[in-house]
mmCIF file of C-alpha atoms and ligand atoms in Angstrom:
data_model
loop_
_atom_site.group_PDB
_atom_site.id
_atom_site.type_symbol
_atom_site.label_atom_id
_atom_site.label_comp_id
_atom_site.label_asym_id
_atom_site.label_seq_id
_atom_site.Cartn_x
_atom_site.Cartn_y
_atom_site.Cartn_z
ATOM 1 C CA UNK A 18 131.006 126.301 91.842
ATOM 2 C CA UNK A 19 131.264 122.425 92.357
ATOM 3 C CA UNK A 20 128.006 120.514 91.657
ATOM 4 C CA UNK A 21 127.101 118.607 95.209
ATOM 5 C CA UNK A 22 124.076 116.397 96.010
ATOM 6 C CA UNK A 23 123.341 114.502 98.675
ATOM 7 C CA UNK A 24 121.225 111.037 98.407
ATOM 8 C CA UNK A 25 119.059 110.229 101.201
ATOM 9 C CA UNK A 26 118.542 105.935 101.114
ATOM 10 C CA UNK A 27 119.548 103.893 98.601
ATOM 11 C CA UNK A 28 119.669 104.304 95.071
ATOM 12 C CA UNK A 29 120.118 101.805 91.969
ATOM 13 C CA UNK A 30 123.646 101.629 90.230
ATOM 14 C CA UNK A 31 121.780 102.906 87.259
ATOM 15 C CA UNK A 32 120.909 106.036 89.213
ATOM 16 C CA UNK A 33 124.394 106.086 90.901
ATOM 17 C CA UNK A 34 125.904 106.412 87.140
ATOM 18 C CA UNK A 35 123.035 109.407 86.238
ATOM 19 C CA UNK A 36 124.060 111.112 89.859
ATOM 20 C CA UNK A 37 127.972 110.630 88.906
ATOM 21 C CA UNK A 38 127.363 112.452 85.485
ATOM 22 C CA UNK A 39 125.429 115.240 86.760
ATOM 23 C CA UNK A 40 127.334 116.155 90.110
ATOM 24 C CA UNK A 41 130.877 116.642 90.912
ATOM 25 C CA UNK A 42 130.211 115.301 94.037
ATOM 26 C CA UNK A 43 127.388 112.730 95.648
ATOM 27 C CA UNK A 44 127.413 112.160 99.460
ATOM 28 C CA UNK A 45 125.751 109.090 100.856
ATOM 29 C CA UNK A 46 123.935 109.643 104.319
ATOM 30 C CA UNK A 47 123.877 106.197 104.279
ATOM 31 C CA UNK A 48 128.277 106.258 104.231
ATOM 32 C CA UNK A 49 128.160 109.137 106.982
ATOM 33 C CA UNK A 50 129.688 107.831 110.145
ATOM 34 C CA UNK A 51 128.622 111.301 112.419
ATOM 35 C CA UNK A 52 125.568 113.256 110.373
ATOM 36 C CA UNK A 53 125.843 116.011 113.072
ATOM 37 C CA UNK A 54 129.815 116.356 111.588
ATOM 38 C CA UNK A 55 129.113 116.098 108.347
ATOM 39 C CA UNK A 56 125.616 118.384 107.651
ATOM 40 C CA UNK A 57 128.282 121.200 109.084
ATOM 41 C CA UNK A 58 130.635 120.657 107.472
ATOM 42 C CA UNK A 59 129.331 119.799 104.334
ATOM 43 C CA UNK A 60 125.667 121.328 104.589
ATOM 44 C CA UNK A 61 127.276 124.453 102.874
ATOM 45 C CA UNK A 62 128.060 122.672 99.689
ATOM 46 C CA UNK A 63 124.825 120.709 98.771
ATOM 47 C CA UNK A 64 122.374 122.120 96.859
ATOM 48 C CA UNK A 65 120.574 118.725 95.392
ATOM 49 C CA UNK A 66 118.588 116.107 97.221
ATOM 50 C CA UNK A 67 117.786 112.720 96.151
ATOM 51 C CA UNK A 68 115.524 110.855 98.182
ATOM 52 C CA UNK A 69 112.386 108.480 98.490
ATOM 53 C CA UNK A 70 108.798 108.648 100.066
ATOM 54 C CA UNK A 71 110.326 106.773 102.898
ATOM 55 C CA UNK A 72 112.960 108.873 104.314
ATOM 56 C CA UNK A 73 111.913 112.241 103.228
ATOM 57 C CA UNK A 74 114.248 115.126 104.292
ATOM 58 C CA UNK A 75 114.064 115.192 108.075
ATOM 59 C CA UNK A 76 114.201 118.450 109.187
ATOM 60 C CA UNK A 77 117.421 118.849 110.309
ATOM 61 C CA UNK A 78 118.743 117.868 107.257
ATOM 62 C CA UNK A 79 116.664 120.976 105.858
ATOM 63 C CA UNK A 80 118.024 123.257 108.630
ATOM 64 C CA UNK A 81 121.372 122.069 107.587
ATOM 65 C CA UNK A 82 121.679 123.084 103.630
ATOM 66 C CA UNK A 83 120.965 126.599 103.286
ATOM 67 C CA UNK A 84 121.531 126.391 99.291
ATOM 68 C CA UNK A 85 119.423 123.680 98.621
ATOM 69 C CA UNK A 86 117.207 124.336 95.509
ATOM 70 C CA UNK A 87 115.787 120.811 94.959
ATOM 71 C CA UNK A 88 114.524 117.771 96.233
ATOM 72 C CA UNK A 89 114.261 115.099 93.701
ATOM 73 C CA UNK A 90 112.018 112.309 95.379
ATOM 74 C CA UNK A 91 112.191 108.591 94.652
ATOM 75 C CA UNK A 92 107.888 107.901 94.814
ATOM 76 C CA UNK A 93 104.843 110.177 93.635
ATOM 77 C CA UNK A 94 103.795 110.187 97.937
ATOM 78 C CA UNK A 95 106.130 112.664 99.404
ATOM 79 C CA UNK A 96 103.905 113.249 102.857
ATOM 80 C CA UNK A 97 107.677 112.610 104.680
ATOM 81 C CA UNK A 98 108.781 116.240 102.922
ATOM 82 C CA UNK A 99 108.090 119.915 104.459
ATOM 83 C CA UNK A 100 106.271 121.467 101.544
ATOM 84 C CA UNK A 101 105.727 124.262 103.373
ATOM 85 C CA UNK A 102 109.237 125.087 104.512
ATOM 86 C CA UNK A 103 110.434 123.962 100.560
ATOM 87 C CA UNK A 104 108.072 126.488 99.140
ATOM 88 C CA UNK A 105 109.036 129.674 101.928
ATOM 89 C CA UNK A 106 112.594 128.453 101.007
ATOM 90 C CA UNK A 107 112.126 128.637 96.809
ATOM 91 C CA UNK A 108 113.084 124.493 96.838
ATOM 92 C CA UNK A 109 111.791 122.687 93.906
ATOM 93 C CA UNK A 110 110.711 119.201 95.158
ATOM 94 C CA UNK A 111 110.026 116.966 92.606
ATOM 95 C CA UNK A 112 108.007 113.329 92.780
ATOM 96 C CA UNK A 113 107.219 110.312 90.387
ATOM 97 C CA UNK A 114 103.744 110.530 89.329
ATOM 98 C CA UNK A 115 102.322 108.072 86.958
ATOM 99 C CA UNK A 116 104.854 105.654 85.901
ATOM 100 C CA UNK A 117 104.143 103.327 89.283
ATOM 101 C CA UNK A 118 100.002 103.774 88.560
ATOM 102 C CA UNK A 119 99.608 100.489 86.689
ATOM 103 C CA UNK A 120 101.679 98.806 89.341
ATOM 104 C CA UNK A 121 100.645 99.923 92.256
ATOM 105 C CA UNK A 122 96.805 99.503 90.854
ATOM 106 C CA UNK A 123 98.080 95.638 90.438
ATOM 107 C CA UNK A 124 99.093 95.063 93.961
ATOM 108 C CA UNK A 125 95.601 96.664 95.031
ATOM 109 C CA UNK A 126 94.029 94.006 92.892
ATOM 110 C CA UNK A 127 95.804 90.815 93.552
ATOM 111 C CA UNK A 128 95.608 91.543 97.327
ATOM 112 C CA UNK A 129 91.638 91.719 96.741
ATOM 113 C CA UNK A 130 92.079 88.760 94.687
ATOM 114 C CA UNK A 131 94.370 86.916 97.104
ATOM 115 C CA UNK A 132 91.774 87.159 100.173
ATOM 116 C CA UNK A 133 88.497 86.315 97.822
ATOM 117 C CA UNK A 134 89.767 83.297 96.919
ATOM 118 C CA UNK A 135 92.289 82.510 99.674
ATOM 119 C CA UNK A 136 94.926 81.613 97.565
ATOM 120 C CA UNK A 137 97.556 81.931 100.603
ATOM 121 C CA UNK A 138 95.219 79.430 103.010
ATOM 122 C CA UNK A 139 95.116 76.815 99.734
ATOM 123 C CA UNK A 140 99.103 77.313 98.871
ATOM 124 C CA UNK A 141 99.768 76.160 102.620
ATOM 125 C CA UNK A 142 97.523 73.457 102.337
ATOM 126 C CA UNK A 143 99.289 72.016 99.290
ATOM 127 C CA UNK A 144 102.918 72.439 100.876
ATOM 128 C CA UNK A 145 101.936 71.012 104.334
ATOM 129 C CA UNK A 146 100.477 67.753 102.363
ATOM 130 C CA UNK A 147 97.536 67.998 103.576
ATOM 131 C CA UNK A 148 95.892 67.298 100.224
ATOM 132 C CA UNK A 149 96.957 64.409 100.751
ATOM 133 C CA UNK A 150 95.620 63.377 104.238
ATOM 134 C CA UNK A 151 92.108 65.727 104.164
ATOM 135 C CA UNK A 152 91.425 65.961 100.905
ATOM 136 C CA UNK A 153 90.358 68.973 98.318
ATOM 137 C CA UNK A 154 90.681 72.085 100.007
ATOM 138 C CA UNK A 155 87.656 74.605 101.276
ATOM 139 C CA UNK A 156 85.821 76.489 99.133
ATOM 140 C CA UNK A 157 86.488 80.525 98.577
ATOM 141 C CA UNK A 158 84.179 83.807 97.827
ATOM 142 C CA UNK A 159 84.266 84.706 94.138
ATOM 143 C CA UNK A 160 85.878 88.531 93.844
ATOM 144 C CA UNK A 161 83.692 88.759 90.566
ATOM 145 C CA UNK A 162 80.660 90.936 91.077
ATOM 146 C CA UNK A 163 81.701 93.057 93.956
ATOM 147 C CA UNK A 164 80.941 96.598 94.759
ATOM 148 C CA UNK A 165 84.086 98.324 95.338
ATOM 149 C CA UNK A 166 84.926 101.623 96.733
ATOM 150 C CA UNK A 167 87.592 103.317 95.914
ATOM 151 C CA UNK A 168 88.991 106.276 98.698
ATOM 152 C CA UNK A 169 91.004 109.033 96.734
ATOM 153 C CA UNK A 170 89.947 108.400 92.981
ATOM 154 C CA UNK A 171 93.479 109.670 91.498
ATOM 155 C CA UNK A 172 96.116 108.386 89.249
ATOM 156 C CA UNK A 173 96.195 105.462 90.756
ATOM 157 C CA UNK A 174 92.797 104.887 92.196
ATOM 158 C CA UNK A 175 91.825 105.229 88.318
ATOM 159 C CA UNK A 176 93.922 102.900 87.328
ATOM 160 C CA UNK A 177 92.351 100.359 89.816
ATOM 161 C CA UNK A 178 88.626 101.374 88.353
ATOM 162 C CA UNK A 179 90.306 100.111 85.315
ATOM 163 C CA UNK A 180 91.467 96.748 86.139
ATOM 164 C CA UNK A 181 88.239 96.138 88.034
ATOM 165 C CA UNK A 182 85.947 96.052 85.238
ATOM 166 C CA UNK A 183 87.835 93.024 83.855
ATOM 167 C CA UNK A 184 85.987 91.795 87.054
ATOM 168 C CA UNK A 185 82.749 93.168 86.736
ATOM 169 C CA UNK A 186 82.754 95.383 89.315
ATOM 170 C CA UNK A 187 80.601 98.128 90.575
ATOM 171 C CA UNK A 188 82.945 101.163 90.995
ATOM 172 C CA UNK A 189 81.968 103.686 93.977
ATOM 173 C CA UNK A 190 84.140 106.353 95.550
ATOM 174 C CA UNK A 191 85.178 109.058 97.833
ATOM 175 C CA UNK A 192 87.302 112.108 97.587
ATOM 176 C CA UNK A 193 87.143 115.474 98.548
ATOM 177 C CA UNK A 194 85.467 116.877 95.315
ATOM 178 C CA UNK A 195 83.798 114.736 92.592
ATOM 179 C CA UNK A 196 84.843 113.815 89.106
ATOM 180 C CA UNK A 197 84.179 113.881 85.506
ATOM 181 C CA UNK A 198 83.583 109.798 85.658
ATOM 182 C CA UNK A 199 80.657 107.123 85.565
ATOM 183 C CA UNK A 200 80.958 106.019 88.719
ATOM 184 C CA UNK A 201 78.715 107.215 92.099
ATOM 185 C CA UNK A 202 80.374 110.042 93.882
ATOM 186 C CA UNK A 203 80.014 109.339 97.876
ATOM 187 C CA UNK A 204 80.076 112.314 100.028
ATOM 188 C CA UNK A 205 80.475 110.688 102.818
ATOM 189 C CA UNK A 206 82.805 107.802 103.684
ATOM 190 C CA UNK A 207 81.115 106.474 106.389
ATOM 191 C CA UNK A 208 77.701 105.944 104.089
ATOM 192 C CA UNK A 209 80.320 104.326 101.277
ATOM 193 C CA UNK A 210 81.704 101.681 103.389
ATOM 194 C CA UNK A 211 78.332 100.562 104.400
ATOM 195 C CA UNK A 212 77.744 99.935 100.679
ATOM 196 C CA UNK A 213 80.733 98.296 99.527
ATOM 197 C CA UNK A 214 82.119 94.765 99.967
ATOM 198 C CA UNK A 215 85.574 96.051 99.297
ATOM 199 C CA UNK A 216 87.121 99.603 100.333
ATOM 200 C CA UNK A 217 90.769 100.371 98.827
ATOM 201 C CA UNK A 218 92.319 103.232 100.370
ATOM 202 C CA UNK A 219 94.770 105.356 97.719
ATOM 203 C CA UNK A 220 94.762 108.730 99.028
ATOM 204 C CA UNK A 221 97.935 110.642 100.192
ATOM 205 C CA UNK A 222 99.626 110.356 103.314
ATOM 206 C CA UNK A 223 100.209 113.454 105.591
ATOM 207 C CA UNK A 224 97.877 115.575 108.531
ATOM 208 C CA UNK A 225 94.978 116.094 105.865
ATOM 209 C CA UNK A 226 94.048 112.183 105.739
ATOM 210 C CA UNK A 227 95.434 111.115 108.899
ATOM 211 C CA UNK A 228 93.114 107.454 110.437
ATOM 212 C CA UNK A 229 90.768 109.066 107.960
ATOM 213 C CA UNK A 230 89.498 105.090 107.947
ATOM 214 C CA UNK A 231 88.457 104.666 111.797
ATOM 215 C CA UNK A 232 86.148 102.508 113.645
ATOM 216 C CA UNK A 233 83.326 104.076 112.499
ATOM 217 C CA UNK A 234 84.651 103.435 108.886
ATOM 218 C CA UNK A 235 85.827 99.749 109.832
ATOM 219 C CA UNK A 236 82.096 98.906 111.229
ATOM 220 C CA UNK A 237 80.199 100.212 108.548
ATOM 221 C CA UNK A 238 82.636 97.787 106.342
ATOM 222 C CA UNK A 239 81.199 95.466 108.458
ATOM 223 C CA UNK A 240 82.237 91.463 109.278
ATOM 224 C CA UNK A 241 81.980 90.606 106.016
ATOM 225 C CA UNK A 242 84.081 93.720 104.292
ATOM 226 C CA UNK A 243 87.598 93.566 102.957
ATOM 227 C CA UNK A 244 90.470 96.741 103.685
ATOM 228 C CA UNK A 245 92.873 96.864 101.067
ATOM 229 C CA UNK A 246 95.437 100.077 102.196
ATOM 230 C CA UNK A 247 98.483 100.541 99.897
ATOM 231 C CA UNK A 248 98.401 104.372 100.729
ATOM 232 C CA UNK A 249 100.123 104.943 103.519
ATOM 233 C CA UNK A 250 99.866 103.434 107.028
ATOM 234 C CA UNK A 251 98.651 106.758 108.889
ATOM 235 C CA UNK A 252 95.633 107.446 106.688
ATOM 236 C CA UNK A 253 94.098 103.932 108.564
ATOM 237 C CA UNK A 254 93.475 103.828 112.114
ATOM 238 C CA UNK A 255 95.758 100.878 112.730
ATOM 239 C CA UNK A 256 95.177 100.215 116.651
ATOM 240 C CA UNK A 257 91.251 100.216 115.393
ATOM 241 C CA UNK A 258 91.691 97.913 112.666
ATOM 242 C CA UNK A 259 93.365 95.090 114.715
ATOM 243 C CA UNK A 260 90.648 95.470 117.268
ATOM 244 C CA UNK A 261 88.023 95.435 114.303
ATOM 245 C CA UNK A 262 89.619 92.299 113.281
ATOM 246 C CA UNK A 263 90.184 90.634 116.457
ATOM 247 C CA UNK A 264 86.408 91.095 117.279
ATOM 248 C CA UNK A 265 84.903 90.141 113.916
ATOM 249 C CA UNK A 266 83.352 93.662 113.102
ATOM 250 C CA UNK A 267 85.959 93.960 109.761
ATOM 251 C CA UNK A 268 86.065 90.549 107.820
ATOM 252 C CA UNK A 269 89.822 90.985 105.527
ATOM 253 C CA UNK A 270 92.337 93.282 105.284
ATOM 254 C CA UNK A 271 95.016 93.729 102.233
ATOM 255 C CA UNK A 272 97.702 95.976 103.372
ATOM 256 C CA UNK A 273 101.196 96.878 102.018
ATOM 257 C CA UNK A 274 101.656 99.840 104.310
ATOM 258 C CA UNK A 275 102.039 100.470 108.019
ATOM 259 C CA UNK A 276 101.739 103.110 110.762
ATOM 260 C CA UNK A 277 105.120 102.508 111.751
ATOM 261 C CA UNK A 278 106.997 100.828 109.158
ATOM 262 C CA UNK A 279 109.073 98.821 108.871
ATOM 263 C CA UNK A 280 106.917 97.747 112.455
ATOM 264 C CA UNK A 281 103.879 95.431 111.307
ATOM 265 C CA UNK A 282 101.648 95.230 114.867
ATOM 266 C CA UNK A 283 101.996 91.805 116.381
ATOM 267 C CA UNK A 284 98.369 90.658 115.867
ATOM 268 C CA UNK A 285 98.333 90.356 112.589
ATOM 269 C CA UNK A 286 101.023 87.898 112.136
ATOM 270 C CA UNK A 287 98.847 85.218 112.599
ATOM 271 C CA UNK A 288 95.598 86.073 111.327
ATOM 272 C CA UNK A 289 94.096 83.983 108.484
ATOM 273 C CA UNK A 290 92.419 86.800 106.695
ATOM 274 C CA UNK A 291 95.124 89.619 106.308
ATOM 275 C CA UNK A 292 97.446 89.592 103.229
ATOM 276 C CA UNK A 293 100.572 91.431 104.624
ATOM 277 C CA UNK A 294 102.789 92.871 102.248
ATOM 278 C CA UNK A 295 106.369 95.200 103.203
ATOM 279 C CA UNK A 296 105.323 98.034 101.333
ATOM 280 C CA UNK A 297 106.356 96.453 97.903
ATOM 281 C CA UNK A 298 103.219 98.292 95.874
ATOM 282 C CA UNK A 299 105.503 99.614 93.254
ATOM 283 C CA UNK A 300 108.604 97.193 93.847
ATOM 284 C CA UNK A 301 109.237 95.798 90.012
ATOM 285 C CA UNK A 302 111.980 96.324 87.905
ATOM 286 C CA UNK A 303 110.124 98.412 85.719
ATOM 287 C CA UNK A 304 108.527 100.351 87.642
ATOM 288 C CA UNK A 305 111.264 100.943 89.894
ATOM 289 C CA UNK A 306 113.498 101.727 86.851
ATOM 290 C CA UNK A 307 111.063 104.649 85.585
ATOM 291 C CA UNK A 308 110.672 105.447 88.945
ATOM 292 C CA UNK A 309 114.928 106.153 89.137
ATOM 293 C CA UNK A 310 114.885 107.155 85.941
ATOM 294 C CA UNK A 311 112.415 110.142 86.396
ATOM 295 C CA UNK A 312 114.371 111.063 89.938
ATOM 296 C CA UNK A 313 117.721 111.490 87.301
ATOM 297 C CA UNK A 314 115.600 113.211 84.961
ATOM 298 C CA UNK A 315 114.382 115.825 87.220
ATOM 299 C CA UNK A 316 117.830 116.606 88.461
ATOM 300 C CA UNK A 317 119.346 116.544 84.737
ATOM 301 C CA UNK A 318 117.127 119.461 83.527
ATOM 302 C CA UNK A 319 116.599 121.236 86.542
ATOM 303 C CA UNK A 320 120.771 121.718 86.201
ATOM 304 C CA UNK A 321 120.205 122.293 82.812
ATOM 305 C CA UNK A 322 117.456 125.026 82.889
ATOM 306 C CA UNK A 323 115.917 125.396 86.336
ATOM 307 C CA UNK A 324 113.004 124.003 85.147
ATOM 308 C CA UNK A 325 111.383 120.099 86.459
ATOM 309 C CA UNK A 326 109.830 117.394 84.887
ATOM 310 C CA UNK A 327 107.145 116.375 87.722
ATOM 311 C CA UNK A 328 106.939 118.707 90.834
ATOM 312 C CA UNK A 329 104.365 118.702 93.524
ATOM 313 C CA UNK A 330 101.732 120.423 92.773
ATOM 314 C CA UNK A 331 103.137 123.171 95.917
ATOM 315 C CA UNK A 332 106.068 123.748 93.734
ATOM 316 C CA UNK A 333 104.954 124.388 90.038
ATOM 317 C CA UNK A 334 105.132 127.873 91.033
ATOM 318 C CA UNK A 335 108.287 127.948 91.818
HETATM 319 P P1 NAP B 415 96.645 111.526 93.300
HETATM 320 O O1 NAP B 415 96.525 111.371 91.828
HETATM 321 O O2 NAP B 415 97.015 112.844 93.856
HETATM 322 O O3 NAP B 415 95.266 111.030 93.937
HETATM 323 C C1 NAP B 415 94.946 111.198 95.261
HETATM 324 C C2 NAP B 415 93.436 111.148 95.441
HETATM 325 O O4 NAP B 415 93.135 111.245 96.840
HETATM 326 C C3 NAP B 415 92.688 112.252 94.741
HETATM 327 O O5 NAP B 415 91.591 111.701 94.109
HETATM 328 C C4 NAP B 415 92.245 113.185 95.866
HETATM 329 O O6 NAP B 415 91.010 113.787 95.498
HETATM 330 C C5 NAP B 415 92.094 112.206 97.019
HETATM 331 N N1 NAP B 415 92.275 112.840 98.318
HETATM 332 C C6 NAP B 415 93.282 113.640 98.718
HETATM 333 N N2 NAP B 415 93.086 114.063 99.960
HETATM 334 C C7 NAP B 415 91.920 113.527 100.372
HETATM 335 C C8 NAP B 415 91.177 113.621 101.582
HETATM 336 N N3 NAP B 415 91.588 114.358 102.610
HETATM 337 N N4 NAP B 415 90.009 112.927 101.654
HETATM 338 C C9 NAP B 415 89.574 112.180 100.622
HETATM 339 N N5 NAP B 415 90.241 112.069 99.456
HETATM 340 C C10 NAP B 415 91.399 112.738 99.339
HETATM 341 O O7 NAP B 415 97.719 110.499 93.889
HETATM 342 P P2 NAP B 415 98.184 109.099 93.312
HETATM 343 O O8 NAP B 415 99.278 109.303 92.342
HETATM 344 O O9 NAP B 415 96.994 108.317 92.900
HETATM 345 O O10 NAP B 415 98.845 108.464 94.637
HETATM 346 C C11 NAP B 415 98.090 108.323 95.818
HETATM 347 C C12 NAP B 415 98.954 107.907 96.983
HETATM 348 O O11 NAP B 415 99.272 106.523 96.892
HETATM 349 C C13 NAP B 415 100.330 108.554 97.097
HETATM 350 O O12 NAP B 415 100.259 109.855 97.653
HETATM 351 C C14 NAP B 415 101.085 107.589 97.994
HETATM 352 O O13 NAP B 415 100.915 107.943 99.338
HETATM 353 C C15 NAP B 415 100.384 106.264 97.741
HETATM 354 N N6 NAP B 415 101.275 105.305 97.044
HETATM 355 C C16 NAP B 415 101.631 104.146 97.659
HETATM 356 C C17 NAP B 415 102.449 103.247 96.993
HETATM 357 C C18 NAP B 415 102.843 101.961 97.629
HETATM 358 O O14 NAP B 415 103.901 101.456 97.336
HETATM 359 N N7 NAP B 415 102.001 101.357 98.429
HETATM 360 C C19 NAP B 415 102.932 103.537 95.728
HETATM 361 C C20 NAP B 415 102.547 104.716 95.139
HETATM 362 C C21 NAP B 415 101.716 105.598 95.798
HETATM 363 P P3 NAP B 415 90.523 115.188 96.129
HETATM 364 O O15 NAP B 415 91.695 116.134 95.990
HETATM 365 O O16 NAP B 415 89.334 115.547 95.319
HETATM 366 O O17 NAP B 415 90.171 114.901 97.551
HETATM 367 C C1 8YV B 416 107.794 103.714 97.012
HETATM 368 C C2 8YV B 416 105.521 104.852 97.356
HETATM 369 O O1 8YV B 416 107.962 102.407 97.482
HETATM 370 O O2 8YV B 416 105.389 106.141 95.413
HETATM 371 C C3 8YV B 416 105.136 106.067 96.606
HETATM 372 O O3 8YV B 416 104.517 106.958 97.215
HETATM 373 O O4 8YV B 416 105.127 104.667 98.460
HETATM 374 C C4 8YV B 416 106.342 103.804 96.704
HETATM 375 O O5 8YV B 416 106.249 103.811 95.338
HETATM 376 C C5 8YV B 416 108.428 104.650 97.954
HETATM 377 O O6 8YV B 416 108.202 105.981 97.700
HETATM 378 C C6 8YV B 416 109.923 104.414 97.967
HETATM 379 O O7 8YV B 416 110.365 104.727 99.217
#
C-alpha cells in the first residue's frame, strides 16, 4: 500500500524533505485547485495529516479520509481539531508540547515589559525627531514589583512564573485545580483580577474556556490593569475588551491572538496602550524548527511502530 499524507498549511523545506522520506506521496491543500474534486478522489488514499493549530482539520476534510490514523499537528494548542470524532474514529493526533514553552513565556514577558515602560510610545518619539524639538521623553511605570496572575498555570504559564522572578514578582493564579507550587491558588478569577496589576491568559482554546475573561474579569482588572492574551483569541471576550478600553475601565492590553484571526478589530489600531502582535508567540527559528521537527518525528515512528512521541492527552489511549 502506497504511503499518502496530506499537509494542511505550510510547512518548512526542512519538513518538506522529512515528509518526502516518509511518504510516497504528500498532497498540498494549499496546491489543490477544487478540494471538493480532490478529497474524492483522493480522500481514499490518505491516511496521514500534517497540520498546525491554525487550520486544524475542518470537518469535511475528516468526513473525507476514511483511513486516516493520524494527525500530526504543527503547535501544542490543537482547539481547531475534533478530538472527539479522532478518538470514536481510533486517530492518533499528535501536538508540540514543550519545545515552544520558553518562547512563548518570552513573548508574554516582553509584551508586559513593552507596555510598563512604553518602549513603542518612546521608539516613535525618537524616529519622528521629536527629541529633538520637545525634549526627553515621558516617564514610564516600572514592571518590577508587580503582582501577576497567571490564568492556566501549565507548561507554559510555568515557564512565565519563571522568568518573572528575575523581576521580582508576586506570582498568583487560576486554573481549574491547584498545584504542587509556592504560589496562591485563586479559586475564583474574578477575585484574582481584582488583585493583580497584570493578568496573562495561557489556557487552551476551545468551548471549555471560551470569553472565560469578560467584563466582569476586565473591571475587576480595573483602569490601571494590564491583559496580556497569547492563548487564543476566543478564551477573551474581545467585543468587551475594546469597550473596556475605550471607556478606561481596563488600562493595557498585550495580545498576540485574536477572535478572528488574521482580523484584528478596528479600535485597536490606534490605541496607545495595546501592544498588537500577529500571533508570532512561538515564531523563532528555533522554536519553529523543534516545533517541525517534532511534527516529522511523530509521523516517523508512528509509521515505524504505531506508537507517538507527544499525543493529546484524548489520544494516549489510543
Ligand atoms: P497546558 O500545559 O495544558 O496548560 C494549560 C493550563 O490551563 C493548565 O494549567 C490548566 O489547568 C489550565 N486550564 C485548562 N482549562 C482551564 C479552564 N477551563 N479554566 C481555567 N484554567 C484552565 O498547556 P500549555 O502547553 O501551557 O499551552 C497553553 C495554551 O497556550 C495552548 O493550548 C495554546 O492555545 C496556547 N499557545 C499559544 C501560542 C501562541 O503562539 N500565542 C503558542 C503556544 C501555545 P487545569 O486543567 O487545572 O484547569
Ligand atoms: C503556533 C500556537 O503559532 O502552539 C500553539 O498552540 O498557537 C503556535 O505555537 C501555531 O500552532 C501554528 O499555527
Amino acid at each position: 500500500m502506497t504511503k499518502e499524507m496530506l499537509l494542511i498549511g505550510g510547512a518548512t523545506p526542512r519538513m518538506m524533505d522529512r515528509f518526502a522520506a516518509d511518504f510516497d506521496k504528500v498532497h498540498e491543500l494549499s496546491k489543490v485547485d477544487n478540494r471538493t474534486t480532490f478529497l474524492a478522489e483522493q480522500g481514499e488514499g490518505i491516511t496521514a495529516v500534517a497540520t498546525n493549530g491554525h487550520d486544524g482539520v475542518a470537518p469535511d476534510i475528516m468526513k473525507a479520509l476514511p483511513n486516516l490514523k493520524i494527525i500530526s499537528g504543527y503547535g501544542v494548542g490543537y482547539d481547531a481539531i475534533d478530538t472527539d470524532t479522532a478518538v470514536a474514529r481510533g486517530i492518533v493526533v499528535t501536538h508540540t508540547p514543550n519545545v515552544l514553552n520558553d518562547e512563548v513565556a518570552n513573548t508574554a514577558v516582553m509584551m508586559m515589559l513593552t507596555l510598563y515602560r512604553e518602549f513603542l510610545r518612546d521608539e516613535a518619539y525618537v524616529r519622528a525627531g521629536r527629541w529633538h524639538v520637545e525634549g526627553n521623553a515621558p516617564i514610564s511605570r516600572s514592571p518590577s514589583n508587580r503582582t501577576v496572575g497567571i490564568l492556566g498555570l501549565g507548561r507554559i504559564g510555568e515557564t512565565i512564573a519563571n522568568k518573572l522572578k528575575a523581576f521580582d514578582a508576586t506570582i498568583v493564579y487560576h486554573s481549574r485545580n491547584p498545584k504542587e507550587v509556592d504560589y496562591t491558588y485563586y479559586g475564583d478569577l474574578t477575585k484574582m483580577a481584582a488583585d493583580v496589576d497584570v493578568l496573562i491568559v495561557i489556557t487552551p482554546g476551545g468551548s471549555a474556556t471560551n470569553k472565560l475573561v469578560n467584563r466582569e474579569v476586565l473591571n475587576a482588572l480595573g483602569p490601571d490593569g494590564t491583559l496580556i492574551n497569547v492563548s487564543r483569541g476566543s478564551v477573551v471576550d474581545e467585543a468587551e475588551l475594546v469597550l473596556a478600553l475605550q471607556e478606561g475601565r481596563l488600562g493595557y492590553a498585550g495580545l498576540d491572538v485574536f477572535e478572528a484571526e488574521p482580523k484584528v478589530p478596528e479600535a485597536l489600531l490606534t490605541m496607545p496602550n495595546v501592544v498588537l502582535l500577529p500571533h508570532v508567540g512561538s515564531a523563532t527559528v528555533e522554536t519553529r524548527q523543534a516545533m517541525g521537527d517534532l511534527v516529522c518525528d511523530n509521523l516517523t515512528q508512528f509509521l515505524k511502530d504505531g506508537t507517538t512521541i507527544s499525543p493529546v492527552p484524548e489520544c494516549a489511549h489510543l
